[in-house]
Amino acid sequence: MPNSPSRVAIVTGAGRGIGAAIARKLAGDGFAVGLLDLDEANAKAAADAIVAGGGKALAVALDVSDAGQVASAVQTVADELGPPTVLVNNAGIIRDNLLFKMSEGDWDAVMGVHLRGAFLMSRAVQKHMTEQGWGRIVNLSSTSALGNRGQANYATAKAGLQGFTKTLAIELGQFGVTVNAIAPGFIATEMTAATAERVGMPFEDFKKAAAQQIPVRRVGEPEDIANVAGFLVSDGAGFVSGQVIYVAGGPRA
Ligand code: NAP
């Protein structure tokens, strides 16, 4: 079983929430981590916290849907930390609305960050992975991929990421690269806090109501996702590829 030659990871959307937790987990597991985010200040604060804890981290600002910015951010990580062999496509946005009220901008923005972003990042990083003969890609899907009212754009993007995951697993397996997806259920982050605000509920009440629908009777925390990501990028997960792991406190949303 070949071990990772270069322990360098990139996490997108790592300035806060699930991405920041994954970056912390991977740094704790010995990876030098490139924290890429639209929000430079958040990415820097998250990277600084990792460095203060004894880890190795670098913040890079980018929009994952911009091909030029993706190419230069990946190059910066490769120059400063070494060739990236782990990529977590985590950056995400929501633009929820019922179909009849959904604008073309809402549709395009969500496709741009989730699908185009994951495509551009994976295409840029696979070169380093295949050269090293080892790699791990983890894509953030969602239980919304199974269908969710008010999320025609987001559900479509998250279902699309599952097809993307399985196809990359088939294409890249021969180069020692595994590709998997994590599909979280309700995780307490600014994304779910924004949803609570949109429906006019205090976040604590929103979380309590959600927990009642979840078999383990609690909502998820970013660390619940980070722990699974930590496993999927480990050397020991080398025979797990093309899978979608639902991490939702039960079998479905
Ligand atoms: P979050 O708190 O909103 O964090 C998302 C991060 O992505 C933010 O730092 C955001 O930067 C960044 N981002 C947005 N657009 C970007 C772009 N174009 N380029 C680079 N970075 C960008 O969300 P989260 O809850 O941690 O979610 C992380 C991932 O998990 C997303 O893919 C989400 O769809 C997925 N997910 C979340 C849940 C949940 O319940 N929270 C459930 C299922 C799946 P800004 O701060 O500048 O916007």
PDB file of C-alpha atoms and ligand atoms in Angstrom:
ATOM      1  CA  MET A   1       0.000   0.000   0.000  1.00  0.00           C
ATOM      2  CA  PRO A   2       1.862   3.191  -1.148  1.00  0.00           C
ATOM      3  CA  ASN A   3       1.998   6.015   1.372  1.00  0.00           C
ATOM      4  CA  SER A   4       1.505   9.705   0.570  1.00  0.00           C
ATOM      5  CA  PRO A   5       4.811  11.116  -0.720  1.00  0.00           C
ATOM      6  CA  SER A   6       3.923  14.784  -0.202  1.00  0.00           C
ATOM      7  CA  ARG A   7       1.751  15.624   2.777  1.00  0.00           C
ATOM      8  CA  VAL A   8       0.283  18.833   1.401  1.00  0.00           C
ATOM      9  CA  ALA A   9      -3.453  19.475   1.364  1.00  0.00           C
ATOM     10  CA  ILE A  10      -5.686  22.156  -0.124  1.00  0.00           C
ATOM     11  CA  VAL A  11      -9.078  22.919   1.396  1.00  0.00           C
ATOM     12  CA  THR A  12     -11.369  25.405  -0.381  1.00  0.00           C
ATOM     13  CA  GLY A  13     -13.790  27.556   1.571  1.00  0.00           C
ATOM     14  CA  ALA A  14     -11.500  26.990   4.565  1.00  0.00           C
ATOM     15  CA  GLY A  15     -12.034  30.395   6.152  1.00  0.00           C
ATOM     16  CA  ARG A  16     -14.878  29.192   8.356  1.00  0.00           C
ATOM     17  CA  GLY A  17     -17.382  26.439   9.055  1.00  0.00           C
ATOM     18  CA  ILE A  18     -16.802  22.920   7.748  1.00  0.00           C
ATOM     19  CA  GLY A  19     -13.786  23.922   5.638  1.00  0.00           C
ATOM     20  CA  ALA A  20     -11.972  25.463   8.604  1.00  0.00           C
ATOM     21  CA  ALA A  21     -12.653  22.333  10.699  1.00  0.00           C
ATOM     22  CA  ILE A  22     -11.312  20.084   7.920  1.00  0.00           C
ATOM     23  CA  ALA A  23      -8.184  22.255   7.609  1.00  0.00           C
ATOM     24  CA  ARG A  24      -7.600  21.987  11.389  1.00  0.00           C
ATOM     25  CA  LYS A  25      -8.089  18.212  11.312  1.00  0.00           C
ATOM     26  CA  LEU A  26      -5.692  17.698   8.378  1.00  0.00           C
ATOM     27  CA  ALA A  27      -3.079  19.978   9.978  1.00  0.00           C
ATOM     28  CA  GLY A  28      -3.423  17.965  13.191  1.00  0.00           C
ATOM     29  CA  ASP A  29      -2.830  14.809  11.150  1.00  0.00           C
ATOM     30  CA  GLY A  30       0.447  16.248   9.863  1.00  0.00           C
ATOM     31  CA  PHE A  31      -0.536  17.846   6.556  1.00  0.00           C
ATOM     32  CA  ALA A  32       0.711  21.275   5.546  1.00  0.00           C
ATOM     33  CA  VAL A  33      -2.563  22.930   4.556  1.00  0.00           C
ATOM     34  CA  GLY A  34      -3.371  25.581   1.970  1.00  0.00           C
ATOM     35  CA  LEU A  35      -6.534  27.355   3.147  1.00  0.00           C
ATOM     36  CA  LEU A  36      -8.220  28.851   0.079  1.00  0.00           C
ATOM     37  CA  ASP A  37     -11.193  31.160   0.475  1.00  0.00           C
ATOM     38  CA  LEU A  38     -12.981  34.085  -1.114  1.00  0.00           C
ATOM     39  CA  ASP A  39     -12.625  35.900   2.202  1.00  0.00           C
ATOM     40  CA  GLU A  40      -8.917  36.573   2.691  1.00  0.00           C
ATOM     41  CA  ALA A  41      -9.206  37.775   6.308  1.00  0.00           C
ATOM     42  CA  ASN A  42     -11.117  34.645   7.395  1.00  0.00           C
ATOM     43  CA  ALA A  43      -8.652  32.366   5.603  1.00  0.00           C
ATOM     44  CA  LYS A  44      -5.721  34.143   7.225  1.00  0.00           C
ATOM     45  CA  ALA A  45      -7.258  33.949  10.711  1.00  0.00           C
ATOM     46  CA  ALA A  46      -7.940  30.216  10.271  1.00  0.00           C
ATOM     47  CA  ALA A  47      -4.393  29.617   8.962  1.00  0.00           C
ATOM     48  CA  ASP A  48      -2.865  31.691  11.778  1.00  0.00           C
ATOM     49  CA  ALA A  49      -4.742  29.614  14.363  1.00  0.00           C
ATOM     50  CA  ILE A  50      -3.292  26.417  12.868  1.00  0.00           C
ATOM     51  CA  VAL A  51       0.234  27.860  12.880  1.00  0.00           C
ATOM     52  CA  ALA A  52      -0.226  29.063  16.492  1.00  0.00           C
ATOM     53  CA  GLY A  53      -1.103  25.473  17.389  1.00  0.00           C
ATOM     54  CA  GLY A  54       2.137  24.191  15.866  1.00  0.00           C
ATOM     55  CA  GLY A  55       0.813  23.240  12.417  1.00  0.00           C
ATOM     56  CA  LYS A  56       1.822  24.355   8.948  1.00  0.00           C
ATOM     57  CA  ALA A  57      -0.686  26.459   7.008  1.00  0.00           C
ATOM     58  CA  LEU A  58      -0.938  29.062   4.281  1.00  0.00           C
ATOM     59  CA  ALA A  59      -3.895  31.300   3.425  1.00  0.00           C
ATOM     60  CA  VAL A  60      -4.604  32.109  -0.218  1.00  0.00           C
ATOM     61  CA  ALA A  61      -7.509  34.254  -1.430  1.00  0.00           C
ATOM     62  CA  LEU A  62      -9.382  33.133  -4.539  1.00  0.00           C
ATOM     63  CA  ASP A  63     -12.708  32.686  -6.216  1.00  0.00           C
ATOM     64  CA  VAL A  64     -12.896  28.960  -7.073  1.00  0.00           C
ATOM     65  CA  SER A  65     -15.049  29.700 -10.122  1.00  0.00           C
ATOM     66  CA  ASP A  66     -12.272  31.771 -11.753  1.00  0.00           C
ATOM     67  CA  ALA A  67      -9.860  29.617 -13.785  1.00  0.00           C
ATOM     68  CA  GLY A  68      -6.974  32.092 -13.610  1.00  0.00           C
ATOM     69  CA  GLN A  69      -7.254  32.530  -9.840  1.00  0.00           C
ATOM     70  CA  VAL A  70      -7.462  28.754  -9.360  1.00  0.00           C
ATOM     71  CA  ALA A  71      -4.310  28.164 -11.414  1.00  0.00           C
ATOM     72  CA  SER A  72      -2.306  30.786  -9.543  1.00  0.00           C
ATOM     73  CA  ALA A  73      -3.556  29.719  -6.074  1.00  0.00           C
ATOM     74  CA  VAL A  74      -2.618  26.076  -6.716  1.00  0.00           C
ATOM     75  CA  GLN A  75       0.798  27.205  -7.975  1.00  0.00           C
ATOM     76  CA  THR A  76       1.305  29.325  -4.845  1.00  0.00           C
ATOM     77  CA  VAL A  77       0.563  26.322  -2.616  1.00  0.00           C
ATOM     78  CA  ALA A  78       2.898  24.102  -4.662  1.00  0.00           C
ATOM     79  CA  ASP A  79       5.693  26.709  -4.472  1.00  0.00           C
ATOM     80  CA  GLU A  80       5.293  27.479  -0.754  1.00  0.00           C
ATOM     81  CA  LEU A  81       4.265  24.140   0.768  1.00  0.00           C
ATOM     82  CA  GLY A  82       5.070  21.527  -1.882  1.00  0.00           C
ATOM     83  CA  PRO A  83       2.994  19.607  -4.431  1.00  0.00           C
ATOM     84  CA  PRO A  84      -0.596  19.249  -3.181  1.00  0.00           C
ATOM     85  CA  THR A  85      -1.743  15.620  -3.001  1.00  0.00           C
ATOM     86  CA  VAL A  86      -4.995  16.193  -1.092  1.00  0.00           C
ATOM     87  CA  LEU A  87      -7.843  18.393  -2.317  1.00  0.00           C
ATOM     88  CA  VAL A  88     -11.066  19.031  -0.431  1.00  0.00           C
ATOM     89  CA  ASN A  89     -13.622  20.835  -2.612  1.00  0.00           C
ATOM     90  CA  ASN A  90     -15.627  22.444   0.167  1.00  0.00           C
ATOM     91  CA  ALA A  91     -16.340  26.042  -0.944  1.00  0.00           C
ATOM     92  CA  GLY A  92     -20.060  26.562  -1.249  1.00  0.00           C
ATOM     93  CA  ILE A  93     -22.909  29.037  -1.331  1.00  0.00           C
ATOM     94  CA  ILE A  94     -26.679  28.877  -1.164  1.00  0.00           C
ATOM     95  CA  ARG A  95     -29.127  31.026  -3.129  1.00  0.00           C
ATOM     96  CA  ASP A  96     -32.392  29.378  -2.051  1.00  0.00           C
ATOM     97  CA  ASN A  97     -35.725  30.151  -3.660  1.00  0.00           C
ATOM     98  CA  LEU A  98     -38.720  28.306  -5.046  1.00  0.00           C
ATOM     99  CA  LEU A  99     -38.357  27.609  -8.753  1.00  0.00           C
ATOM    100  CA  PHE A 100     -40.803  30.292  -9.894  1.00  0.00           C
ATOM    101  CA  LYS A 101     -38.850  32.939  -7.969  1.00  0.00           C
ATOM    102  CA  MET A 102     -35.335  31.665  -8.732  1.00  0.00           C
ATOM    103  CA  SER A 103     -33.327  34.069 -10.871  1.00  0.00           C
ATOM    104  CA  GLU A 104     -30.810  33.058 -13.513  1.00  0.00           C
ATOM    105  CA  GLY A 105     -28.175  34.712 -11.343  1.00  0.00           C
ATOM    106  CA  ASP A 106     -29.121  32.472  -8.378  1.00  0.00           C
ATOM    107  CA  TRP A 107     -28.842  29.408 -10.604  1.00  0.00           C
ATOM    108  CA  ASP A 108     -25.525  30.396 -12.219  1.00  0.00           C
ATOM    109  CA  ALA A 109     -23.863  31.483  -8.969  1.00  0.00           C
ATOM    110  CA  VAL A 110     -24.531  28.125  -7.287  1.00  0.00           C
ATOM    111  CA  MET A 111     -23.400  26.113 -10.328  1.00  0.00           C
ATOM    112  CA  GLY A 112     -20.335  28.327 -10.624  1.00  0.00           C
ATOM    113  CA  VAL A 113     -19.028  27.793  -7.091  1.00  0.00           C
ATOM    114  CA  HIS A 114     -19.951  24.131  -6.553  1.00  0.00           C
ATOM    115  CA  LEU A 115     -19.592  22.551  -9.996  1.00  0.00           C
ATOM    116  CA  ARG A 116     -17.297  24.828 -11.993  1.00  0.00           C
ATOM    117  CA  GLY A 117     -15.232  25.438  -8.827  1.00  0.00           C
ATOM    118  CA  ALA A 118     -14.760  21.730  -8.080  1.00  0.00           C
ATOM    119  CA  PHE A 119     -13.967  21.079 -11.753  1.00  0.00           C
ATOM    120  CA  LEU A 120     -11.350  23.856 -11.992  1.00  0.00           C
ATOM    121  CA  MET A 121      -9.711  22.957  -8.675  1.00  0.00           C
ATOM    122  CA  SER A 122      -9.591  19.223  -9.428  1.00  0.00           C
ATOM    123  CA  ARG A 123      -8.207  19.792 -12.916  1.00  0.00           C
ATOM    124  CA  ALA A 124      -5.462  22.038 -11.546  1.00  0.00           C
ATOM    125  CA  VAL A 125      -4.471  19.769  -8.641  1.00  0.00           C
ATOM    126  CA  GLN A 126      -4.647  16.366 -10.397  1.00  0.00           C
ATOM    127  CA  LYS A 127      -1.400  17.188 -12.220  1.00  0.00           C
ATOM    128  CA  HIS A 128       0.498  17.188  -8.910  1.00  0.00           C
ATOM    129  CA  MET A 129      -1.302  14.071  -7.692  1.00  0.00           C
ATOM    130  CA  THR A 130      -0.633  12.021 -10.809  1.00  0.00           C
ATOM    131  CA  GLU A 131       3.015  13.125 -10.834  1.00  0.00           C
ATOM    132  CA  GLN A 132       3.316  11.919  -7.236  1.00  0.00           C
ATOM    133  CA  GLY A 133       1.397   8.708  -7.973  1.00  0.00           C
ATOM    134  CA  TRP A 134      -0.792   9.360  -4.933  1.00  0.00           C
ATOM    135  CA  GLY A 135      -3.746  11.611  -4.276  1.00  0.00           C
ATOM    136  CA  ARG A 136      -7.027  12.132  -2.455  1.00  0.00           C
ATOM    137  CA  ILE A 137      -9.942  14.265  -3.603  1.00  0.00           C
ATOM    138  CA  VAL A 138     -12.940  14.783  -1.328  1.00  0.00           C
ATOM    139  CA  ASN A 139     -15.985  16.672  -2.621  1.00  0.00           C
ATOM    140  CA  LEU A 140     -18.629  18.156  -0.357  1.00  0.00           C
ATOM    141  CA  SER A 141     -22.052  17.004  -1.543  1.00  0.00           C
ATOM    142  CA  SER A 142     -25.163  17.239   0.665  1.00  0.00           C
ATOM    143  CA  THR A 143     -28.292  15.362   1.667  1.00  0.00           C
ATOM    144  CA  SER A 144     -29.975  18.065  -0.446  1.00  0.00           C
ATOM    145  CA  ALA A 145     -28.790  16.047  -3.472  1.00  0.00           C
ATOM    146  CA  LEU A 146     -31.766  13.793  -2.699  1.00  0.00           C
ATOM    147  CA  GLY A 147     -34.107  16.763  -3.264  1.00  0.00           C
ATOM    148  CA  ASN A 148     -34.945  19.736  -1.063  1.00  0.00           C
ATOM    149  CA  ARG A 149     -37.716  22.292  -1.416  1.00  0.00           C
ATOM    150  CA  GLY A 150     -36.388  25.734  -2.312  1.00  0.00           C
ATOM    151  CA  GLN A 151     -33.017  24.404  -3.430  1.00  0.00           C
ATOM    152  CA  ALA A 152     -33.411  23.420  -7.108  1.00  0.00           C
ATOM    153  CA  ASN A 153     -30.027  25.000  -7.867  1.00  0.00           C
ATOM    154  CA  TYR A 154     -28.164  23.677  -4.803  1.00  0.00           C
ATOM    155  CA  ALA A 155     -29.685  20.159  -4.964  1.00  0.00           C
ATOM    156  CA  THR A 156     -28.749  19.926  -8.644  1.00  0.00           C
ATOM    157  CA  ALA A 157     -25.178  21.045  -7.967  1.00  0.00           C
ATOM    158  CA  LYS A 158     -24.777  18.653  -5.026  1.00  0.00           C
ATOM    159  CA  ALA A 159     -26.186  15.732  -7.070  1.00  0.00           C
ATOM    160  CA  GLY A 160     -23.869  16.754  -9.916  1.00  0.00           C
ATOM    161  CA  LEU A 161     -20.897  16.556  -7.579  1.00  0.00           C
ATOM    162  CA  GLN A 162     -21.757  12.900  -6.931  1.00  0.00           C
ATOM    163  CA  GLY A 163     -21.466  12.111 -10.669  1.00  0.00           C
ATOM    164  CA  PHE A 164     -18.271  14.146 -10.826  1.00  0.00           C
ATOM    165  CA  THR A 165     -16.865  12.168  -7.870  1.00  0.00           C
ATOM    166  CA  LYS A 166     -17.616   8.762  -9.405  1.00  0.00           C
ATOM    167  CA  THR A 167     -16.216   9.767 -12.805  1.00  0.00           C
ATOM    168  CA  LEU A 168     -12.961  11.150 -11.389  1.00  0.00           C
ATOM    169  CA  ALA A 169     -12.617   7.975  -9.301  1.00  0.00           C
ATOM    170  CA  ILE A 170     -12.741   5.937 -12.528  1.00  0.00           C
ATOM    171  CA  GLU A 171     -10.330   8.222 -14.423  1.00  0.00           C
ATOM    172  CA  LEU A 172      -7.747   8.803 -11.688  1.00  0.00           C
ATOM    173  CA  GLY A 173      -7.678   5.476  -9.847  1.00  0.00           C
ATOM    174  CA  GLN A 174      -4.845   4.105 -11.997  1.00  0.00           C
ATOM    175  CA  PHE A 175      -2.637   6.984 -10.801  1.00  0.00           C
ATOM    176  CA  GLY A 176      -3.129   6.172  -7.115  1.00  0.00           C
ATOM    177  CA  VAL A 177      -5.757   8.873  -6.668  1.00  0.00           C
ATOM    178  CA  THR A 178      -9.016   8.174  -4.836  1.00  0.00           C
ATOM    179  CA  VAL A 179     -12.041  10.432  -5.134  1.00  0.00           C
ATOM    180  CA  ASN A 180     -14.950  10.396  -2.699  1.00  0.00           C
ATOM    181  CA  ALA A 181     -17.794  12.636  -1.590  1.00  0.00           C
ATOM    182  CA  ILE A 182     -19.177  13.451   1.829  1.00  0.00           C
ATOM    183  CA  ALA A 183     -22.869  14.334   1.918  1.00  0.00           C
ATOM    184  CA  PRO A 184     -23.554  16.130   5.204  1.00  0.00           C
ATOM    185  CA  GLY A 185     -26.963  16.575   6.728  1.00  0.00           C
ATOM    186  CA  PHE A 186     -27.643  19.568   8.993  1.00  0.00           C
ATOM    187  CA  ILE A 187     -24.340  21.004  10.251  1.00  0.00           C
ATOM    188  CA  ALA A 188     -24.300  24.054  12.536  1.00  0.00           C
ATOM    189  CA  THR A 189     -22.415  26.725  10.559  1.00  0.00           C
ATOM    190  CA  GLU A 190     -23.012  30.210   9.216  1.00  0.00           C
ATOM    191  CA  MET A 191     -24.694  28.595   6.194  1.00  0.00           C
ATOM    192  CA  THR A 192     -27.440  26.984   8.304  1.00  0.00           C
ATOM    193  CA  ALA A 193     -27.590  30.114  10.512  1.00  0.00           C
ATOM    194  CA  ALA A 194     -28.348  32.127   7.356  1.00  0.00           C
ATOM    195  CA  THR A 195     -31.158  29.695   6.492  1.00  0.00           C
ATOM    196  CA  ALA A 196     -32.632  30.137   9.987  1.00  0.00           C
ATOM    197  CA  GLU A 197     -32.526  33.889   9.524  1.00  0.00           C
ATOM    198  CA  ARG A 198     -34.216  33.628   6.127  1.00  0.00           C
ATOM    199  CA  VAL A 199     -37.128  31.650   7.563  1.00  0.00           C
ATOM    200  CA  GLY A 200     -37.326  34.016  10.549  1.00  0.00           C
ATOM    201  CA  MET A 201     -36.355  31.575  13.339  1.00  0.00           C
ATOM    202  CA  PRO A 202     -33.730  32.046  16.077  1.00  0.00           C
ATOM    203  CA  PHE A 203     -30.832  29.693  15.218  1.00  0.00           C
ATOM    204  CA  GLU A 204     -31.110  27.801  18.541  1.00  0.00           C
ATOM    205  CA  ASP A 205     -34.815  27.026  17.906  1.00  0.00           C
ATOM    206  CA  PHE A 206     -34.022  26.095  14.294  1.00  0.00           C
ATOM    207  CA  LYS A 207     -31.333  23.637  15.456  1.00  0.00           C
ATOM    208  CA  LYS A 208     -33.647  22.118  18.109  1.00  0.00           C
ATOM    209  CA  ALA A 209     -36.387  21.592  15.527  1.00  0.00           C
ATOM    210  CA  ALA A 210     -33.897  20.025  13.094  1.00  0.00           C
ATOM    211  CA  ALA A 211     -32.496  17.729  15.823  1.00  0.00           C
ATOM    212  CA  GLN A 212     -35.976  16.254  16.391  1.00  0.00           C
ATOM    213  CA  GLN A 213     -35.951  14.959  12.795  1.00  0.00           C
ATOM    214  CA  ILE A 214     -32.475  13.396  13.072  1.00  0.00           C
ATOM    215  CA  PRO A 215     -32.160   9.809  14.425  1.00  0.00           C
ATOM    216  CA  VAL A 216     -29.216  10.670  16.733  1.00  0.00           C
ATOM    217  CA  ARG A 217     -31.263  13.644  18.030  1.00  0.00           C
ATOM    218  CA  ARG A 218     -28.668  16.326  17.504  1.00  0.00           C
ATOM    219  CA  VAL A 219     -27.469  18.471  14.636  1.00  0.00           C
ATOM    220  CA  GLY A 220     -23.988  17.943  13.252  1.00  0.00           C
ATOM    221  CA  GLU A 221     -20.914  19.996  14.084  1.00  0.00           C
ATOM    222  CA  PRO A 222     -18.160  20.825  11.553  1.00  0.00           C
ATOM    223  CA  GLU A 223     -15.876  18.320  13.339  1.00  0.00           C
ATOM    224  CA  ASP A 224     -18.307  15.486  12.461  1.00  0.00           C
ATOM    225  CA  ILE A 225     -17.479  16.134   8.802  1.00  0.00           C
ATOM    226  CA  ALA A 226     -13.779  16.807   9.419  1.00  0.00           C
ATOM    227  CA  ASN A 227     -13.368  13.388  11.056  1.00  0.00           C
ATOM    228  CA  VAL A 228     -14.737  11.611   7.983  1.00  0.00           C
ATOM    229  CA  ALA A 229     -12.595  13.749   5.667  1.00  0.00           C
ATOM    230  CA  GLY A 230      -9.570  12.838   7.795  1.00  0.00           C
ATOM    231  CA  PHE A 231     -10.283   9.147   7.195  1.00  0.00           C
ATOM    232  CA  LEU A 232     -10.897   9.518   3.452  1.00  0.00           C
ATOM    233  CA  VAL A 233      -7.556  11.273   2.873  1.00  0.00           C
ATOM    234  CA  SER A 234      -5.591   8.818   5.007  1.00  0.00           C
ATOM    235  CA  ASP A 235      -3.278   6.170   3.577  1.00  0.00           C
ATOM    236  CA  GLY A 236      -5.564   3.509   5.032  1.00  0.00           C
ATOM    237  CA  ALA A 237      -8.522   4.621   2.877  1.00  0.00           C
ATOM    238  CA  GLY A 238      -6.756   3.751  -0.390  1.00  0.00           C
ATOM    239  CA  PHE A 239      -9.332   1.108  -1.435  1.00  0.00           C
ATOM    240  CA  VAL A 240     -12.321   3.437  -0.873  1.00  0.00           C
ATOM    241  CA  SER A 241     -13.103   5.353  -4.045  1.00  0.00           C
ATOM    242  CA  GLY A 242     -16.098   6.739  -5.910  1.00  0.00           C
ATOM    243  CA  GLN A 243     -18.209   6.628  -2.760  1.00  0.00           C
ATOM    244  CA  VAL A 244     -20.698   9.078  -1.311  1.00  0.00           C
ATOM    245  CA  ILE A 245     -20.736   8.937   2.467  1.00  0.00           C
ATOM    246  CA  TYR A 246     -23.834  10.437   4.046  1.00  0.00           C
ATOM    247  CA  VAL A 247     -22.890  12.009   7.375  1.00  0.00           C
ATOM    248  CA  ALA A 248     -26.258  13.045   8.674  1.00  0.00           C
ATOM    249  CA  GLY A 249     -26.910  11.345  12.022  1.00  0.00           C
ATOM    250  CA  GLY A 250     -29.098   8.828  10.207  1.00  0.00           C
ATOM    251  CA  PRO A 251     -29.647   7.292   6.784  1.00  0.00           C
ATOM    252  CA  ARG A 252     -31.123  10.378   5.102  1.00  0.00           C
ATOM    253  CA  ALA A 253     -31.899  14.047   5.540  1.00  0.00           C
TER     254      ALA A 253
HETATM  255  P1  NAP B   1     -20.086  28.385   5.099  1.00  0.00           P
HETATM  256  O1  NAP B   1     -19.977  28.536   6.574  1.00  0.00           O
HETATM  257  O2  NAP B   1     -20.987  29.301   4.354  1.00  0.00           O
HETATM  258  O3  NAP B   1     -18.608  28.431   4.496  1.00  0.00           O
HETATM  259  C1  NAP B   1     -18.401  28.365   3.119  1.00  0.00           C
HETATM  260  C2  NAP B   1     -17.066  28.993   2.799  1.00  0.00           C
HETATM  261  O4  NAP B   1     -16.880  28.933   1.365  1.00  0.00           O
HETATM  262  C3  NAP B   1     -17.012  30.476   3.193  1.00  0.00           C
HETATM  263  O5  NAP B   1     -15.805  30.754   3.849  1.00  0.00           O
HETATM  264  C4  NAP B   1     -17.110  31.173   1.844  1.00  0.00           C
HETATM  265  O6  NAP B   1     -16.439  32.413   1.775  1.00  0.00           O
HETATM  266  C5  NAP B   1     -16.406  30.187   0.934  1.00  0.00           C
HETATM  267  N1  NAP B   1     -16.739  30.462  -0.450  1.00  0.00           N
HETATM  268  C6  NAP B   1     -17.951  30.771  -0.989  1.00  0.00           C
HETATM  269  N2  NAP B   1     -17.846  31.000  -2.294  1.00  0.00           N
HETATM  270  C7  NAP B   1     -16.543  30.856  -2.616  1.00  0.00           C
HETATM  271  C8  NAP B   1     -15.798  30.977  -3.815  1.00  0.00           C
HETATM  272  N3  NAP B   1     -16.389  31.327  -4.977  1.00  0.00           N
HETATM  273  N4  NAP B   1     -14.458  30.768  -3.784  1.00  0.00           N
HETATM  274  C9  NAP B   1     -13.844  30.454  -2.628  1.00  0.00           C
HETATM  275  N5  NAP B   1     -14.487  30.311  -1.452  1.00  0.00           N
HETATM  276  C10 NAP B   1     -15.828  30.520  -1.442  1.00  0.00           C
HETATM  277  O7  NAP B   1     -20.583  26.900   4.694  1.00  0.00           O
HETATM  278  P2  NAP B   1     -20.444  25.480   5.441  1.00  0.00           P
HETATM  279  O8  NAP B   1     -21.721  25.219   6.110  1.00  0.00           O
HETATM  280  O9  NAP B   1     -19.174  25.389   6.176  1.00  0.00           O
HETATM  281  O10 NAP B   1     -20.424  24.536   4.152  1.00  0.00           O
HETATM  282  C11 NAP B   1     -19.228  24.008   3.594  1.00  0.00           C
HETATM  283  C12 NAP B   1     -19.612  23.035   2.488  1.00  0.00           C
HETATM  284  O11 NAP B   1     -20.437  22.007   2.997  1.00  0.00           O
HETATM  285  C13 NAP B   1     -20.394  23.679   1.337  1.00  0.00           C
HETATM  286  O12 NAP B   1     -20.036  23.089   0.115  1.00  0.00           O
HETATM  287  C14 NAP B   1     -21.815  23.323   1.686  1.00  0.00           C
HETATM  288  O13 NAP B   1     -22.641  23.349   0.558  1.00  0.00           O
HETATM  289  C15 NAP B   1     -21.631  21.936   2.266  1.00  0.00           C
HETATM  290  N6  NAP B   1     -22.722  21.506   3.146  1.00  0.00           N
HETATM  291  C16 NAP B   1     -23.045  22.199   4.274  1.00  0.00           C
HETATM  292  C17 NAP B   1     -24.076  21.742   5.073  1.00  0.00           C
HETATM  293  C18 NAP B   1     -24.493  22.453   6.337  1.00  0.00           C
HETATM  294  O14 NAP B   1     -25.504  22.042   6.937  1.00  0.00           O
HETATM  295  N7  NAP B   1     -23.811  23.472   6.810  1.00  0.00           N
HETATM  296  C19 NAP B   1     -24.785  20.603   4.720  1.00  0.00           C
HETATM  297  C20 NAP B   1     -24.434  19.918   3.558  1.00  0.00           C
HETATM  298  C21 NAP B   1     -23.395  20.373   2.781  1.00  0.00           C
HETATM  299  P3  NAP B   1     -17.229  33.779   2.128  1.00  0.00           P
HETATM  300  O15 NAP B   1     -17.233  33.844   3.614  1.00  0.00           O
HETATM  301  O16 NAP B   1     -16.441  34.862   1.497  1.00  0.00           O
HETATM  302  O17 NAP B   1     -18.601  33.618   1.528  1.00  0.00           O
END
